[in-house]
C-alpha cells in the first residue's frame, strides 16, 4: 500500500521535473533563436548595459567590439580587451591602462 503511494508520488515528481526540463529547453531554444537572428542581422543580441540601446558589432583594429547605437558606449567581451592590449604593444594606451590596475 505504502509502496503504491511512493511510486505514485515518484512518478508525479518525475513528470514535474520532466516538464520543468522541457520548459528550460524551450527557453534556451528561444534565446538561441534570438541570438542567431541578431547575428544574421549583424547586431548583437545584447542590449547596452547603460541605456538599453542596440549594440552593433564593429571591427576595431581587428578585434570585434560591441558599440551602442544610442549612446556610443563601447563594450568588450572577455578576452577582447586583452587582444587590444596585445595588438597595441607594451607602449600602447591600453597596455599602460591595464598595468596601472595592478
Ligand atoms: Zn547605450
Short mmCIF file of C-alpha atoms and ligand atoms in Angstrom, two decimals:
data_model
loop_
_atom_site.label_atom_id
_atom_site.label_comp_id
_atom_site.label_asym_id
_atom_site.label_seq_id
_atom_site.Cartn_x
_atom_site.Cartn_y
_atom_site.Cartn_z
CA UNK A 1 0.00 0.00 0.00
CA UNK A 2 2.67 2.48 1.11
CA UNK A 3 4.76 1.44 -1.82
CA UNK A 4 1.97 2.26 -4.22
CA UNK A 5 1.77 5.77 -2.80
CA UNK A 6 5.52 6.22 -3.09
CA UNK A 7 5.53 5.08 -6.69
CA UNK A 8 2.68 7.42 -7.48
CA UNK A 9 4.44 10.34 -5.85
CA UNK A 10 7.66 9.43 -7.58
CA UNK A 11 6.06 9.39 -11.00
CA UNK A 12 4.42 12.75 -10.26
CA UNK A 13 7.81 14.16 -9.30
CA UNK A 14 9.35 12.76 -12.43
CA UNK A 15 6.64 14.29 -14.51
CA UNK A 16 7.13 17.62 -12.75
CA UNK A 17 10.87 17.64 -13.39
CA UNK A 18 10.38 16.41 -16.92
CA UNK A 19 8.04 19.34 -17.55
CA UNK A 20 10.49 21.77 -15.90
CA UNK A 21 13.26 20.43 -18.12
CA UNK A 22 11.11 20.86 -21.19
CA UNK A 23 10.40 24.48 -20.20
CA UNK A 24 14.09 25.16 -19.63
CA UNK A 25 14.95 23.67 -23.02
CA UNK A 26 12.25 25.72 -24.74
CA UNK A 27 13.55 28.91 -23.09
CA UNK A 28 17.10 28.10 -24.11
CA UNK A 29 15.99 27.41 -27.69
CA UNK A 30 14.15 30.75 -27.80
CA UNK A 31 17.27 32.54 -26.53
CA UNK A 32 19.45 30.82 -29.11
CA UNK A 33 16.98 31.75 -31.85
CA UNK A 34 17.15 35.43 -30.84
CA UNK A 35 20.96 35.25 -30.80
CA UNK A 36 21.01 33.62 -34.25
CA UNK A 37 18.64 36.19 -35.71
CA UNK A 38 20.68 39.03 -34.23
CA UNK A 39 23.87 37.57 -35.63
CA UNK A 40 22.30 37.23 -39.08
CA UNK A 41 21.20 40.87 -38.94
CA UNK A 42 24.71 41.95 -37.91
CA UNK A 43 23.70 43.16 -34.48
CA UNK A 44 24.49 41.82 -31.05
CA UNK A 45 21.70 40.12 -29.11
CA UNK A 46 22.91 42.05 -26.07
CA UNK A 47 21.38 45.33 -25.03
CA UNK A 48 23.50 48.26 -23.89
CA UNK A 49 24.02 47.99 -20.11
CA UNK A 50 23.92 51.77 -19.86
CA UNK A 51 20.95 52.87 -21.97
CA UNK A 52 19.40 49.55 -23.16
CA UNK A 53 20.07 50.55 -26.78
CA UNK A 54 21.01 48.13 -29.53
CA UNK A 55 24.60 47.02 -29.68
CA UNK A 56 26.29 46.72 -33.03
CA UNK A 57 29.43 44.70 -33.59
CA UNK A 58 32.20 46.67 -35.17
CA UNK A 59 35.74 45.84 -36.09
CA UNK A 60 38.33 47.85 -34.17
CA UNK A 61 41.96 47.03 -35.01
CA UNK A 62 40.87 43.53 -35.99
CA UNK A 63 39.02 42.93 -32.71
CA UNK A 64 35.23 42.73 -32.75
CA UNK A 65 33.78 45.11 -30.20
CA UNK A 66 30.18 45.99 -29.34
CA UNK A 67 29.25 49.61 -29.87
CA UNK A 68 25.95 51.09 -28.69
CA UNK A 69 23.91 52.73 -31.45
CA UNK A 70 22.26 55.11 -28.96
CA UNK A 71 24.92 56.33 -26.53
CA UNK A 72 28.06 55.28 -28.48
CA UNK A 73 29.28 53.26 -25.50
CA UNK A 74 31.84 50.60 -26.31
CA UNK A 75 31.61 47.19 -24.68
CA UNK A 76 34.18 44.44 -24.72
CA UNK A 77 33.67 40.71 -24.30
CA UNK A 78 36.07 38.83 -22.01
CA UNK A 79 39.38 38.46 -23.83
CA UNK A 80 38.75 41.29 -26.27
CA UNK A 81 40.45 43.81 -24.03
CA UNK A 82 43.47 41.52 -23.83
CA UNK A 83 43.52 41.24 -27.63
CA UNK A 84 43.52 45.02 -27.95
CA UNK A 85 46.34 45.31 -25.42
CA UNK A 86 48.40 42.75 -27.32
CA UNK A 87 47.78 44.47 -30.64
CA UNK A 88 48.89 47.84 -29.33
CA UNK A 89 52.06 46.53 -27.74
CA UNK A 90 53.64 47.46 -24.44
CA UNK A 91 53.79 51.20 -25.01
CA UNK A 92 50.15 51.46 -26.09
CA UNK A 93 47.47 53.27 -24.15
CA UNK A 94 45.53 50.09 -23.37
CA UNK A 95 48.61 48.38 -22.04
CA UNK A 96 49.51 51.31 -19.79
CA UNK A 97 45.93 51.49 -18.56
CA UNK A 98 45.89 47.75 -17.89
CA UNK A 99 49.19 47.77 -15.99
CA UNK A 100 48.07 50.74 -13.92
CA UNK A 101 45.36 48.49 -12.44
CA UNK A 102 47.94 46.34 -10.58
ZN1 LIG B 1 23.97 52.75 -24.83
#
